[in-house]
Amino acid sequence: MTIAATEPATPVWPRSIVLRALAGALALGVFFIDAFTPLQSAVAVLYVLVILIAAKVSETDLLVASAASVALAALAYVYMHGVDQFGSSTIRLAVSFSAIGIGTVLSLQNLRATNRLREQARLLDLSHDMIFVRDAAGIIRFWNRGAENRYGWPAEAAIGKVADELLATEYPTKRADIERQLLRTSRWEGVLRQRTNAGATIVVESRWALQRGGPGQPFRVLETHRDVTEREASHRALAQSERRYRRMFDANRVGLLQEDWSALRTELRRLTSTGEADLLRYIDANPDFVERAKALVRITDVNAAFLEITGADSAVSLPGSLDGILGEADQTFVGSLAAFCRGDRFFEGETEIRASNGRRVPVIFGLTFPAVEEGNDGEVLAFVVDATERNEAQNALLAAQAELAHAARVATLGELTASITHEVNQPLAAIVTNGEAALRWLRRAEPDLEEVSTALVRAIEEGKRASAVVRRIRAFLTKGPIRRDVLDVVELVQDAILLVERELTRSGATVHLRLDPKLPRVLGDRVQLQQVLVNLAVNATHAMAGAPDGRLWVGAATDGAGHVAVTVADSGPGIPEANLGKLFDPFFTTKEDGMGMGLAICRSTIEAHGGRLSVESPAGEGARFIFTIPVAAQGPE
Ligand code: ADP
């Protein structure tokens, strides 16, 4: 049975009028034959045809036609036979009445069933889904409005076609298997690809229901399709981006942890609602809260790189919360908690985590907190980098730097051997001379004890001087961490100059000190600061070598910003502008036998003290090195 769901192309009224006219004419024809011809048969049975035609128009027409047929048949009978005659004609009338009655009832039933189906078809038209009915051969028998709209074929064009061919349907599995399942369960659901009249391929969610006809015979299949092309595409895009991010997470060489801070957020909100507005103050007052908070942070996911850092075989063997991951010595969690409370988006720091073998691994980490408006406001992502190697390299670098500084000090000392030898030899020679003099005064017939005493006092002074020189050299050679002693800058400069004086005077240069005796004391390492001064002075000496009247100025003054600035200037040729930027680079040298390490070490020493070392070289004025050292106490003592 075909139920066209679409409106007929031509208006309804001409067809109904034609049918009514036909029925009327037929009724009159039958009446005429029945009433005016001598035919002795149940002509009135033909009124059934009138009823069938009227049934094509409407139920009312059917009933009117039925009543009119009965009336006309009765009228013809009365006209032909009168009312008082009873015979075979009366039986024929009864047969005619029965035929008209049965015809009316059946037509009425058929009309109502058709109307019901039409109603249902109209309901199917209301659906946005594409619905069609096909038979066992796949031939389309019904095609709803949704199918017309989406597939693009009107019902007239689709009905009668083989559905699979019209729609070029692609099935997820073998068509025969689907058919078998349909026959077994009367249902099938799946996702198909079909082609529209416009040539577009669409993805549809398809549901089939089988309606059986005769015993065991498939009769009709109702196929309902929903266009999910866009949903499918966005799902695919989402799944692809999920996969991409998963790959970024899993394959990242940085350790990644996904943490759930929502229980902690709830706890923090509870504290806030109980009046603990200032959470940071609360944390201060309740240090045990930090431990509790760590236990509230759940680890929800980790990547392979993080497992490698911790040495764990799988995520299952890791602790479930942060308190099991962070080392006891961790000091950073309070900071991240504070950042979380403040609503910061990022926090970074360095801490230690516990590896599975009990080892503590130094790590650098970053946390990204979600914005509250993002919804999942407890999802925190942690980036973790193993800092073991970096720390080892840093330590090795520091050790190498210390070694180098030591070597440089020794090298500097090598250059100063002559002056040191002189420094020590001079007092030794004086001791010997004074000792001999004392002996001579003693061996006189009348020993002059006054002179003896004077000579011995001088010998002792010279002895002290020699041992001071030795002490200074030993201190100069000692390597070790920076001391933070309170130092007098004037003494510092004088001691250093003493070490290079000989070298300076030998090259014909003079030293000029401009030291304010009321300078505040500074904080630093005497030996290392002396090394800086010696290096700068030796460099100045080298620069002025060969030029008569060389001058070295050493000055010290406060800079007004909590530092004492020490200036070492010379009257040498100065530094070409092109070299100024490279001067402090390690191994930058313009000397044939230079190492280029002196100034680099000086700068790192001064910076380690919290000061700065800079250079100026005004044209024609030689070089001027200035370094600053932090003041130890307020004002001079
Ligand atoms: P080096 O001892 O090998 O010279 P330094 O680091 O002490 O290494 O010095 C680097 C370079 O800086 C020297 O080679 C020299 O060119 C320049 N320099 C340092 N001090 C002075 C100065 N007082 N006058 C001119 N040039 C200088």
XYZ file of C-alpha atoms and ligand atoms in Angstrom:
664
model
C 0.000 0.000 0.000
C 1.381 3.353 -0.920
C 0.618 6.328 1.182
C 1.806 9.462 -0.471
C 2.816 11.795 2.287
C 2.879 14.815 0.084
C -0.060 16.977 -0.917
C -1.343 16.309 -4.450
C -0.089 18.754 -6.976
C -3.609 19.798 -8.088
C -6.255 21.246 -5.691
C -8.692 18.784 -4.047
C -12.003 20.244 -5.113
C -12.036 19.502 -8.898
C -11.302 15.812 -8.215
C -14.041 15.528 -5.594
C -16.527 17.305 -7.822
C -15.690 14.992 -10.711
C -16.094 11.972 -8.454
C -19.387 13.296 -7.021
C -20.720 13.963 -10.499
C -19.640 10.488 -11.580
C -21.280 8.887 -8.551
C -24.468 10.941 -9.079
C -24.640 10.059 -12.768
C -24.005 6.398 -12.055
C -26.707 6.406 -9.344
C -29.215 7.992 -11.706
C -28.217 5.516 -14.432
C -28.728 2.552 -12.135
C -32.049 4.009 -10.915
C -33.195 4.517 -14.498
C -32.362 0.959 -15.501
C -33.845 -0.384 -12.268
C -37.055 1.599 -12.464
C -37.773 1.872 -16.156
C -36.379 -1.210 -17.838
C -37.941 -4.640 -17.615
C -34.637 -6.224 -16.521
C -35.538 -8.815 -13.933
C -32.260 -8.812 -11.987
C -30.701 -7.135 -8.932
C -29.540 -4.078 -10.889
C -29.558 -2.124 -7.644
C -26.439 -4.087 -6.623
C -24.608 -1.701 -8.931
C -25.206 1.033 -6.333
C -22.123 -0.517 -4.645
C -20.073 1.116 -7.408
C -21.647 4.478 -6.521
C -20.651 3.911 -2.903
C -17.091 2.953 -3.873
C -16.738 6.139 -5.934
C -18.225 8.294 -3.141
C -15.838 6.637 -0.671
C -12.985 8.136 -2.701
C -14.221 11.621 -1.758
C -15.073 11.529 1.959
C -16.871 9.663 4.689
C -19.897 12.010 4.422
C -20.079 11.477 0.684
C -19.967 7.748 1.325
C -22.838 7.893 3.808
C -24.880 10.235 1.598
C -24.295 7.942 -1.409
C -25.251 4.918 0.661
C -28.502 6.534 1.897
C -29.305 7.801 -1.607
C -28.683 4.342 -3.095
C -31.032 2.719 -0.569
C -33.669 5.386 -1.247
C -33.341 5.086 -5.046
C -33.464 1.263 -4.924
C -36.583 1.430 -2.730
C -38.158 4.080 -4.962
C -37.547 1.998 -8.078
C -38.997 -1.016 -6.364
C -42.140 0.870 -5.294
C -42.463 2.401 -8.727
C -42.146 -0.954 -10.450
C -43.978 -3.248 -8.049
C -46.010 -1.198 -5.610
C -45.896 -1.640 -1.916
C -48.267 -4.555 -1.475
C -46.601 -7.012 -3.833
C -44.202 -9.602 -2.388
C -42.186 -11.912 -4.599
C -38.816 -12.530 -6.207
C -38.391 -8.799 -6.821
C -38.651 -8.235 -3.084
C -35.828 -10.739 -2.544
C -33.768 -8.946 -5.222
C -34.390 -5.679 -3.368
C -33.236 -7.309 -0.156
C -30.079 -8.581 -1.913
C -29.459 -5.090 -3.263
C -29.952 -3.567 0.198
C -27.487 -6.125 1.659
C -24.933 -5.384 -1.047
C -25.303 -1.640 -0.467
C -25.013 -2.175 3.321
C -21.975 -4.450 3.089
C -20.346 -2.158 0.523
C -20.955 0.824 2.808
C -19.515 -0.893 5.885
C -16.428 -2.179 4.062
C -15.806 1.141 2.324
C -16.269 2.924 5.610
C -13.727 0.624 7.278
C -11.315 1.031 4.415
C -11.766 4.784 4.397
C -11.135 5.040 8.140
C -8.068 2.794 7.938
C -6.719 4.876 5.075
C -7.404 8.074 6.985
C -5.656 6.662 10.031
C -2.631 5.771 7.965
C -2.661 9.158 6.360
C -2.767 10.699 9.814
C 0.193 8.594 10.866
C 2.027 9.532 7.724
C 1.397 13.190 8.529
C 2.832 12.587 12.003
C 5.905 10.991 10.450
C 6.167 14.109 8.328
C 6.441 16.202 11.458
C 9.646 14.398 12.397
C 12.956 16.003 11.423
C 14.403 12.523 11.024
C 14.499 10.965 7.600
C 11.980 8.115 7.667
C 11.219 5.725 4.870
C 9.577 2.384 4.537
C 11.010 -0.212 2.205
C 10.047 -3.720 1.331
C 12.072 -6.919 1.361
C 13.590 -6.056 -2.015
C 14.686 -2.685 -0.651
C 12.163 -0.767 -2.749
C 11.018 2.446 -1.100
C 7.297 2.483 -0.304
C 7.025 5.524 1.884
C 9.219 8.632 2.101
C 8.588 11.352 4.695
C 9.066 15.098 4.535
C 12.321 14.868 6.533
C 13.730 12.476 3.916
C 12.628 14.811 1.144
C 14.329 17.762 2.814
C 17.608 16.127 3.771
C 18.124 13.616 0.988
C 16.775 16.017 -1.602
C 14.412 13.733 -3.554
C 10.639 14.369 -3.461
C 8.489 11.424 -2.419
C 7.361 10.776 -6.008
C 10.976 10.462 -7.148
C 12.063 8.235 -4.268
C 9.118 5.876 -3.995
C 9.687 2.824 -6.149
C 13.503 3.143 -6.122
C 15.864 0.758 -4.357
C 16.910 2.612 -1.188
C 20.541 1.417 -1.118
C 21.087 2.412 -4.742
C 19.355 5.777 -4.445
C 21.286 6.727 -1.309
C 24.548 4.874 -2.144
C 24.440 3.564 1.416
C 27.715 2.380 2.945
C 27.318 -0.069 5.806
C 29.688 -0.508 8.747
C 29.591 -4.302 8.360
C 28.450 -6.759 5.704
C 24.935 -5.970 4.501
C 24.001 -9.673 4.714
C 24.949 -9.787 8.417
C 22.775 -6.760 9.123
C 19.869 -8.359 7.297
C 20.345 -11.566 9.313
C 20.254 -9.632 12.589
C 17.151 -7.784 11.431
C 15.377 -11.024 10.665
C 16.412 -12.517 13.990
C 15.632 -9.608 16.303
C 13.355 -7.430 14.132
C 15.642 -4.483 15.002
C 18.947 -3.033 13.863
C 20.837 0.121 14.806
C 24.045 1.514 13.401
C 25.819 4.393 11.753
C 25.731 4.625 7.950
C 27.107 6.872 5.289
C 24.712 7.969 2.566
C 24.720 10.313 -0.382
C 22.177 13.055 -0.926
C 20.729 14.186 -4.231
C 23.146 17.133 -4.075
C 26.078 14.687 -3.981
C 27.046 15.334 -0.338
C 28.055 12.404 1.816
C 26.289 12.444 5.171
C 26.694 10.340 8.280
C 23.407 9.062 9.714
C 22.410 7.242 12.841
C 20.061 4.561 11.552
C 17.357 2.553 13.346
C 15.460 -0.185 11.563
C 12.256 -1.891 12.646
C 10.924 -4.914 10.838
C 7.206 -5.433 10.331
C 6.438 -9.009 9.328
C 3.720 -9.760 6.802
C 2.603 -13.337 6.275
C 3.932 -16.147 8.446
C 7.710 -15.725 8.661
C 7.843 -13.446 5.630
C 9.465 -10.001 5.893
C 6.970 -7.416 4.921
C 8.136 -3.881 5.575
C 11.171 -2.262 7.122
C 10.762 1.162 8.709
C 14.106 2.955 8.523
C 14.625 6.054 10.645
C 17.763 8.075 10.008
C 19.176 11.012 11.920
C 21.794 13.208 10.290
C 24.816 13.238 12.626
C 27.371 14.504 10.099
C 28.222 17.659 12.075
C 28.138 15.926 15.427
C 30.347 13.196 14.028
C 32.787 15.758 12.615
C 33.001 17.657 15.899
C 33.362 14.351 17.768
C 36.142 13.379 15.451
C 37.840 16.754 15.926
C 37.439 16.433 19.682
C 38.773 12.896 19.704
C 41.681 13.982 17.528
C 42.525 16.870 19.824
C 42.142 14.524 22.832
C 44.578 12.157 21.178
C 46.954 15.004 20.374
C 46.944 16.287 23.955
C 47.231 12.762 25.299
C 50.282 12.273 23.111
C 51.713 15.593 24.317
C 51.080 14.452 27.873
C 52.434 10.926 27.488
C 55.373 11.592 25.209
C 56.503 14.790 26.894
C 60.030 14.653 28.203
C 58.995 16.919 31.034
C 57.378 15.031 33.893
C 53.678 15.841 34.057
C 51.205 15.248 36.857
C 47.549 15.939 36.798
C 46.335 16.771 40.256
C 42.881 17.201 41.718
C 42.756 20.068 44.186
C 38.955 20.185 44.452
C 38.821 18.593 47.943
C 41.361 21.185 49.040
C 39.314 23.955 47.413
C 36.239 22.752 49.354
C 38.230 22.749 52.590
C 39.533 26.252 51.877
C 35.990 27.468 51.161
C 34.834 25.904 54.430
C 37.576 27.775 56.278
C 36.628 30.993 54.543
C 32.971 30.528 55.443
C 33.880 29.937 59.095
C 35.443 33.362 59.185
C 39.053 32.412 58.332
C 39.184 35.163 55.784
C 42.899 35.491 55.830
C 43.966 32.008 54.865
C 47.614 32.849 54.834
C 47.413 33.967 58.428
C 45.496 30.798 59.191
C 48.229 28.696 57.582
C 50.807 30.554 59.654
C 48.902 29.829 62.834
C 48.160 26.192 61.916
C 51.276 24.667 60.398
C 49.706 21.188 60.527
C 47.140 22.429 58.005
C 49.834 22.361 55.318
C 50.342 18.619 55.844
C 46.589 18.059 55.832
C 46.284 20.101 52.652
C 48.984 18.013 50.929
C 47.008 14.875 51.720
C 43.915 16.448 50.150
C 45.621 16.876 46.776
C 44.971 13.737 44.744
C 47.243 12.607 41.910
C 44.940 11.681 39.034
C 47.380 11.048 36.216
C 51.115 11.026 35.533
C 53.135 10.600 32.356
C 56.036 8.292 31.596
C 58.640 11.023 32.146
C 57.381 11.568 35.686
C 57.477 7.823 36.359
C 61.067 7.848 35.166
C 61.950 10.664 37.577
C 60.470 8.759 40.501
C 61.773 5.389 39.312
C 58.283 3.863 39.629
C 57.225 1.081 37.228
C 53.663 2.287 36.863
C 51.275 4.960 38.056
C 49.642 2.372 40.327
C 52.760 2.098 42.470
C 52.807 5.873 43.067
C 51.227 7.427 46.162
C 47.690 8.645 45.553
C 48.151 12.045 47.149
C 50.755 14.793 47.183
C 51.959 14.121 50.735
C 53.416 10.841 49.488
C 55.256 12.547 46.635
C 56.807 15.626 48.244
C 59.874 15.152 50.437
C 59.664 16.059 54.153
C 62.003 18.970 53.594
C 59.651 20.571 51.052
C 59.174 24.258 51.700
C 57.365 25.145 48.503
C 53.898 23.734 49.099
C 52.974 26.638 51.372
C 53.879 28.972 48.531
C 51.780 27.056 46.002
C 48.899 26.973 48.473
C 49.146 30.732 48.881
C 49.224 31.165 45.077
C 46.172 28.902 44.788
C 44.316 30.931 47.449
C 45.196 34.189 45.708
C 43.812 32.849 42.443
C 47.195 33.003 40.667
C 47.396 31.024 37.461
C 50.989 29.869 37.815
C 53.485 28.948 40.484
C 57.008 27.633 40.153
C 59.760 26.556 42.449
C 62.382 23.984 43.338
C 61.839 21.148 45.736
C 62.560 17.485 46.342
C 60.345 14.538 45.599
C 60.553 11.024 46.939
C 61.659 8.414 44.441
C 60.412 4.866 44.836
C 63.806 3.668 46.121
C 63.710 6.235 48.916
C 66.117 8.567 47.113
C 65.229 12.247 47.172
C 65.227 13.788 43.721
C 65.760 17.540 43.376
C 63.252 18.947 40.890
C 62.215 22.216 39.308
C 58.465 22.428 38.963
C 55.702 24.661 37.627
C 52.022 24.496 38.538
C 49.202 25.813 36.388
C 46.039 26.504 38.288
C 42.728 26.592 36.463
C 40.710 29.785 36.286
C 37.636 29.449 38.500
C 35.390 30.320 35.553
C 36.770 27.330 33.623
C 34.510 25.101 35.701
C 36.931 22.299 36.569
C 38.456 24.540 39.195
C 40.319 21.757 40.972
C 42.331 20.450 38.048
C 45.961 21.461 38.448
C 48.728 20.487 36.059
C 52.278 20.157 37.377
C 55.404 20.215 35.190
C 58.378 18.538 36.810
C 61.985 18.513 35.626
C 64.676 16.419 37.282
C 67.302 18.891 38.486
C 69.840 16.277 39.612
C 72.104 16.716 36.605
C 71.691 20.473 36.567
C 72.563 20.667 40.257
C 75.568 18.408 39.744
C 76.715 20.516 36.799
C 76.172 23.677 38.827
C 78.168 22.260 41.712
C 80.908 21.152 39.336
C 80.931 24.629 37.817
C 81.190 26.255 41.209
C 84.010 23.883 42.142
C 85.758 24.592 38.847
C 85.322 28.294 39.401
C 86.802 27.993 42.866
C 89.693 25.940 41.448
C 90.224 28.496 38.744
C 90.132 31.355 41.200
C 92.640 29.480 43.287
C 94.843 28.804 40.290
C 94.590 32.433 39.264
C 95.584 33.495 42.730
C 98.573 31.187 42.575
C 99.431 32.511 39.111
C 99.140 36.067 40.323
C 101.366 35.130 43.194
C 103.870 33.670 40.751
C 104.099 37.044 39.090
C 104.635 38.599 42.447
C 107.382 36.201 43.517
C 110.029 38.822 43.063
C 108.260 41.342 45.190
C 107.467 38.750 47.887
C 111.028 37.508 47.954
C 112.058 41.097 48.391
C 109.419 41.604 51.102
C 110.697 38.623 53.078
C 114.374 39.060 52.279
C 114.429 42.646 53.372
C 113.323 42.014 56.960
C 115.546 38.895 57.112
C 118.548 40.916 56.024
C 117.632 43.606 58.568
C 117.341 40.947 61.291
C 120.779 39.607 60.429
C 122.315 43.099 60.301
C 120.745 44.109 63.631
C 121.751 40.757 65.217
C 125.349 41.216 64.095
C 125.317 44.807 65.358
C 124.002 43.675 68.737
C 126.726 41.036 68.892
C 129.382 43.637 68.041
C 128.126 45.983 70.788
C 128.117 43.042 73.226
C 131.675 41.916 72.350
C 133.178 45.280 73.038
C 135.409 45.504 76.102
C 132.701 47.674 77.516
C 129.472 46.429 75.988
C 127.054 49.206 75.100
C 123.819 47.676 76.282
C 121.784 50.632 75.074
C 122.882 49.974 71.494
C 122.409 46.217 71.942
C 118.858 46.798 73.097
C 118.123 49.150 70.188
C 119.507 46.629 67.664
C 117.487 43.780 69.179
C 114.254 45.799 69.186
C 114.813 46.517 65.466
C 115.544 42.815 64.807
C 112.320 41.826 66.548
C 110.285 44.388 64.551
C 111.774 43.135 61.311
C 111.026 39.538 62.384
C 107.378 40.513 62.970
C 107.234 42.189 59.588
C 108.546 39.064 57.896
C 106.011 36.855 59.620
C 103.212 39.310 58.683
C 104.260 38.991 55.064
C 104.216 35.210 55.317
C 100.783 35.342 56.970
C 99.451 37.530 54.216
C 100.743 35.209 51.539
C 99.240 32.206 53.254
C 95.911 33.980 53.559
C 96.163 34.946 49.921
C 96.598 31.327 48.908
C 93.853 29.919 51.068
C 90.850 28.891 49.059
C 87.439 28.466 50.548
C 83.944 29.846 50.628
C 83.397 33.579 50.871
C 83.636 34.802 54.423
C 81.442 37.631 55.546
C 83.708 39.533 57.858
C 83.397 43.151 58.849
C 86.360 44.773 57.122
C 88.035 48.146 57.118
C 88.449 49.237 53.510
C 91.480 51.415 54.265
C 93.339 48.464 55.795
C 92.258 46.270 52.937
C 93.652 48.633 50.321
C 96.865 49.257 52.233
C 97.551 45.520 52.632
C 96.935 44.859 48.952
C 99.136 47.735 47.840
C 101.893 46.417 50.079
C 101.847 43.234 48.016
C 102.275 45.035 44.690
C 104.310 48.037 45.801
C 107.591 46.499 44.845
C 106.340 45.594 41.388
C 104.998 49.127 40.947
C 108.061 50.989 42.065
C 110.288 48.767 39.943
C 108.351 49.872 36.868
C 108.762 53.483 37.945
C 105.140 54.114 38.856
C 103.830 55.901 41.908
C 100.844 55.018 44.063
C 98.333 57.622 45.256
C 95.801 56.684 47.870
C 92.659 58.716 48.426
C 91.064 56.926 51.332
C 88.537 58.534 53.639
C 89.467 57.329 57.162
C 85.813 57.689 58.211
C 84.590 55.171 55.660
C 81.989 52.691 56.942
C 83.137 49.103 57.313
C 82.170 46.613 54.657
C 81.085 42.987 54.688
C 83.313 40.564 52.813
C 86.142 38.130 52.469
C 89.461 39.820 53.154
C 91.563 37.453 51.051
C 89.299 37.519 48.035
C 88.880 41.300 48.066
C 92.629 41.649 48.324
C 92.966 39.372 45.337
C 90.689 41.694 43.354
C 92.703 44.745 44.343
C 95.968 42.997 43.525
C 94.675 41.866 40.134
C 93.511 45.374 39.242
C 96.776 46.911 40.429
C 98.899 44.358 38.551
C 96.865 44.942 35.370
C 97.461 48.707 35.810
C 101.175 48.090 36.279
C 101.284 46.029 33.086
C 99.372 48.722 31.212
C 101.784 51.443 32.333
C 104.947 49.368 31.737
C 107.473 51.231 29.621
C 105.930 54.635 30.212
C 107.745 56.933 32.630
C 105.807 58.617 35.430
C 103.142 55.971 35.641
C 100.514 56.767 38.268
C 98.160 54.508 40.118
C 95.280 55.997 42.104
C 93.320 53.952 44.594
C 90.339 55.682 46.170
C 87.383 54.653 48.298
C 84.167 56.490 49.140
C 80.569 55.658 49.980
C 78.181 55.623 47.045
C 75.210 56.716 49.114
C 73.351 53.502 48.348
C 74.670 51.238 51.065
C 77.957 50.479 49.375
C 81.560 51.582 49.490
C 82.932 52.174 46.009
C 86.620 51.451 45.500
C 88.283 52.968 42.414
C 91.555 51.718 40.899
C 92.694 54.089 38.139
C 95.894 54.360 36.158
C 97.598 56.720 33.774
C 98.127 53.984 31.162
C 96.903 54.007 27.569
C 93.335 53.127 28.610
C 91.092 50.558 26.953
C 89.968 50.797 23.317
C 86.198 51.215 23.137
C 85.869 48.007 21.115
C 87.354 46.008 23.997
C 85.290 47.561 26.787
C 82.394 45.114 26.352
C 84.622 42.036 26.277
C 86.973 42.898 29.095
C 85.268 40.737 31.699
C 84.784 37.780 29.380
C 86.827 34.800 30.482
C 89.965 34.308 28.369
C 89.794 37.765 26.832
C 93.333 39.031 26.777
C 95.495 41.314 24.689
C 98.709 40.068 26.256
C 100.928 37.501 24.639
C 101.265 35.505 27.808
C 97.909 36.583 29.282
C 95.298 34.143 30.438
C 92.311 36.482 30.277
C 90.892 35.180 33.530
C 91.884 37.927 35.976
C 89.016 40.349 35.375
C 86.453 37.557 34.924
C 87.348 36.192 38.340
C 87.385 39.690 39.853
C 83.879 40.339 38.588
C 82.491 37.030 39.882
C 84.177 37.637 43.251
C 82.662 41.108 43.562
C 79.252 39.897 42.463
C 79.422 37.067 44.971
C 79.904 39.798 47.562
C 76.746 41.546 46.393
C 78.586 44.335 44.615
C 79.366 45.326 41.037
C 82.600 45.744 39.092
C 82.657 48.131 36.169
C 85.189 49.895 33.991
C 85.468 53.335 32.451
C 88.073 54.579 30.065
C 87.623 58.258 29.219
C 89.676 59.154 26.167
C 93.283 60.022 27.079
C 92.801 59.337 30.775
C 93.812 55.705 31.239
C 91.599 52.999 32.702
C 89.379 53.273 35.776
C 87.953 50.171 37.481
C 85.292 50.679 40.141
C 83.882 48.026 42.424
C 81.297 48.297 45.165
C 81.032 46.314 48.401
C 78.024 46.329 50.732
C 78.404 48.319 53.930
C 78.416 46.190 57.075
C 76.814 48.535 59.540
C 75.186 51.955 59.515
C 77.834 54.659 59.601
C 81.499 54.450 60.571
C 82.460 52.896 63.873
P 95.141 39.076 31.457
O 95.803 38.950 32.725
O 95.350 37.952 30.566
O 95.493 40.334 30.784
P 92.705 40.143 32.558
O 91.354 39.609 32.699
O 93.401 40.591 33.762
O 93.614 39.096 31.801
O 92.619 41.379 31.599
C 92.047 41.274 30.319
C 92.489 42.372 29.424
O 92.006 43.616 29.880
C 93.975 42.566 29.365
O 94.565 41.666 28.450
C 94.066 44.005 28.916
O 93.917 44.078 27.509
C 92.848 44.666 29.517
N 93.155 45.450 30.705
C 92.993 45.082 31.980
N 93.355 46.077 32.819
C 93.752 47.103 32.047
C 94.257 48.431 32.330
N 94.422 48.879 33.584
N 94.572 49.210 31.290
C 94.435 48.767 30.025
N 93.981 47.541 29.689
C 93.637 46.720 30.698
